[in-house]
PDB file of C-alpha atoms in Angstrom:
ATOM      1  CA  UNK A 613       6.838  -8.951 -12.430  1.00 69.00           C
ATOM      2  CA  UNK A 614       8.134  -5.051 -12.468  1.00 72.00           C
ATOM      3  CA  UNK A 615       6.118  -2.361 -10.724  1.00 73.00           C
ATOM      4  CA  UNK A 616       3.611  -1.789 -13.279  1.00 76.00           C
ATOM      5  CA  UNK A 617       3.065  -5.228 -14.043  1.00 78.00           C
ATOM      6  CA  UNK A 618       1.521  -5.222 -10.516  1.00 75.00           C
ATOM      7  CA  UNK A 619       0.048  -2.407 -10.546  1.00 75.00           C
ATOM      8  CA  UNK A 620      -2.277  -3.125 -14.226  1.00 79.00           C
ATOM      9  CA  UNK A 621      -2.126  -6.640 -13.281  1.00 82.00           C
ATOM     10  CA  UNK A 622      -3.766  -7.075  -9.764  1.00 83.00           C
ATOM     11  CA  UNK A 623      -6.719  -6.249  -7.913  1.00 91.00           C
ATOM     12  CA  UNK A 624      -4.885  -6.841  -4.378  1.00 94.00           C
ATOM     13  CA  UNK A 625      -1.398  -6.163  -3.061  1.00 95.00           C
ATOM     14  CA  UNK A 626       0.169  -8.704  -0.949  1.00 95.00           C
ATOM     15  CA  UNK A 627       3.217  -7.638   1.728  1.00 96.00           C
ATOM     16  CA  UNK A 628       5.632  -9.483  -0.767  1.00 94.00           C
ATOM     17  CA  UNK A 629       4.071  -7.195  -4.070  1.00 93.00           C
ATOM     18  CA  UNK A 630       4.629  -3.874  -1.692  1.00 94.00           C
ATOM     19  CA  UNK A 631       8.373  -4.854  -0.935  1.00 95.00           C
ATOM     20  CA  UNK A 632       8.709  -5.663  -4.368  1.00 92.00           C
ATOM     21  CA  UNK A 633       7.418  -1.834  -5.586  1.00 91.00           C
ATOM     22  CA  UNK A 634       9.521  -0.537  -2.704  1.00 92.00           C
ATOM     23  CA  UNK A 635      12.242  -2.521  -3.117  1.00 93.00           C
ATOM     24  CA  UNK A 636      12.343  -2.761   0.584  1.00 95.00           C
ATOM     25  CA  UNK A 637      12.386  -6.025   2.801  1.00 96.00           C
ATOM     26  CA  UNK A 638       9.116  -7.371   4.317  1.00 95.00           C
ATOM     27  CA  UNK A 639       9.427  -5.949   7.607  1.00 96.00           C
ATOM     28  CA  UNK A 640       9.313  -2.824   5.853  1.00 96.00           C
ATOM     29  CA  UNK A 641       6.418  -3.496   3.378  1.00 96.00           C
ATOM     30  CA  UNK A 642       4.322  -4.872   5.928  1.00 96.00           C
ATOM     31  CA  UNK A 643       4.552  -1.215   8.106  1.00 96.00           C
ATOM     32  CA  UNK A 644       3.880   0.096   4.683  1.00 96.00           C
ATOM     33  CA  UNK A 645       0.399  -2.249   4.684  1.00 96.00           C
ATOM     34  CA  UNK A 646      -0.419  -1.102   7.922  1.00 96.00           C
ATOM     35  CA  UNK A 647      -0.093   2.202   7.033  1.00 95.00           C
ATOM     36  CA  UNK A 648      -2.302   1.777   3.723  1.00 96.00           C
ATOM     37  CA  UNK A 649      -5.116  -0.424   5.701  1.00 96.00           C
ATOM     38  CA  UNK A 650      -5.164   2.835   8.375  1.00 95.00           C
ATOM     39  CA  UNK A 651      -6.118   4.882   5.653  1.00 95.00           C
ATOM     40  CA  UNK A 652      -7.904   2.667   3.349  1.00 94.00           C
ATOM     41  CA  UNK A 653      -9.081  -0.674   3.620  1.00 95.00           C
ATOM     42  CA  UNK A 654     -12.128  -1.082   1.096  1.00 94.00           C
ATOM     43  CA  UNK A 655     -11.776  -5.287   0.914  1.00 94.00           C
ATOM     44  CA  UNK A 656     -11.246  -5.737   4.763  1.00 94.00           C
ATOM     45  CA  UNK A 657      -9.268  -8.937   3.029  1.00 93.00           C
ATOM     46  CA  UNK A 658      -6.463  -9.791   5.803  1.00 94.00           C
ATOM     47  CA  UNK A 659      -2.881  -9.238   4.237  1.00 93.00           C
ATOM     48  CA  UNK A 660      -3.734  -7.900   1.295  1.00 95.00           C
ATOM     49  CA  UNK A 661      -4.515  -4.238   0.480  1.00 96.00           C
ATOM     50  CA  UNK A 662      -6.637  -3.221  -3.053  1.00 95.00           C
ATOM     51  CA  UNK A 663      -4.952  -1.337  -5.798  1.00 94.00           C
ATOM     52  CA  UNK A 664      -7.860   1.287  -5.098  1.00 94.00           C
ATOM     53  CA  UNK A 665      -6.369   1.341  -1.245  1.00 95.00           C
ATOM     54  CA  UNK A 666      -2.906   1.671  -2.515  1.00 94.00           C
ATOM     55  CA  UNK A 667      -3.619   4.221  -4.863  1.00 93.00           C
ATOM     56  CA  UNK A 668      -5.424   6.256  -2.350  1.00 94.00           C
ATOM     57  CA  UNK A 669      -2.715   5.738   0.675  1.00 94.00           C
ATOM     58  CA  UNK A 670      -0.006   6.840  -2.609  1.00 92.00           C
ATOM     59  CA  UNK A 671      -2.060  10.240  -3.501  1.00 92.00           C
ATOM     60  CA  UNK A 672      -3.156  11.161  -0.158  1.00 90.00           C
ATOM     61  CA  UNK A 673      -2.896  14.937   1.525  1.00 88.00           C
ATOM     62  CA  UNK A 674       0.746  15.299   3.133  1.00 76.00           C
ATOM     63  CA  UNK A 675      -1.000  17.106   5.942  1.00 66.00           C
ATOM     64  CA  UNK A 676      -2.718  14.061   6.908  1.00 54.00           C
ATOM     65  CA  UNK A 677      -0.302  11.939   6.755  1.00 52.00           C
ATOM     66  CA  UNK A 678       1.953  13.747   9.379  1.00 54.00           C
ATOM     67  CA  UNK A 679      -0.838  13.982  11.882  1.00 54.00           C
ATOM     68  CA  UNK A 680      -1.288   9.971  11.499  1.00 53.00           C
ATOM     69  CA  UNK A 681       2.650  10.105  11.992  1.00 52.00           C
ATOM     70  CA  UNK A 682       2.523  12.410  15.165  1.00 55.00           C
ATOM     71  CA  UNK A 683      -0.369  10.424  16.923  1.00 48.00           C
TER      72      UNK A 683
END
């Protein structure tokens, strides 16, 4: 599957769907997940994030997301 196969595809994101949008290895996609769950986590489902999460996490204020960085 390409990226937006996943994305119109799924209702949840798993670590290996993130590395595969990011083209990034898991160690990376699963910071990325973190990240995501900190800021959204509607499903509370263990390693998986909703598209609705993702989405949000994507479109969020820049602001925000350097204080999250400098805490």
């Amino acid at each position: 599957m390409d990226k937006v196969e996943l994305m119109t595809n799924r209702q949840y994101l798993a670590v290996k769907d993130i590395a595969k949008i990011f083209d990034c290895s898991n160690g990376t996609a699963q910071r990325v997940m973190r990240e995501i769950k900190a800021y959204s986590d509607i499903a509370k489902i263990k390693g998986k994030v909703t598209i609705t999460d993702y989405e949000a996490w994507f479109n969020r204020p820049m602001e925000q997301s350097n204080k999250a960085l400098e805490a």
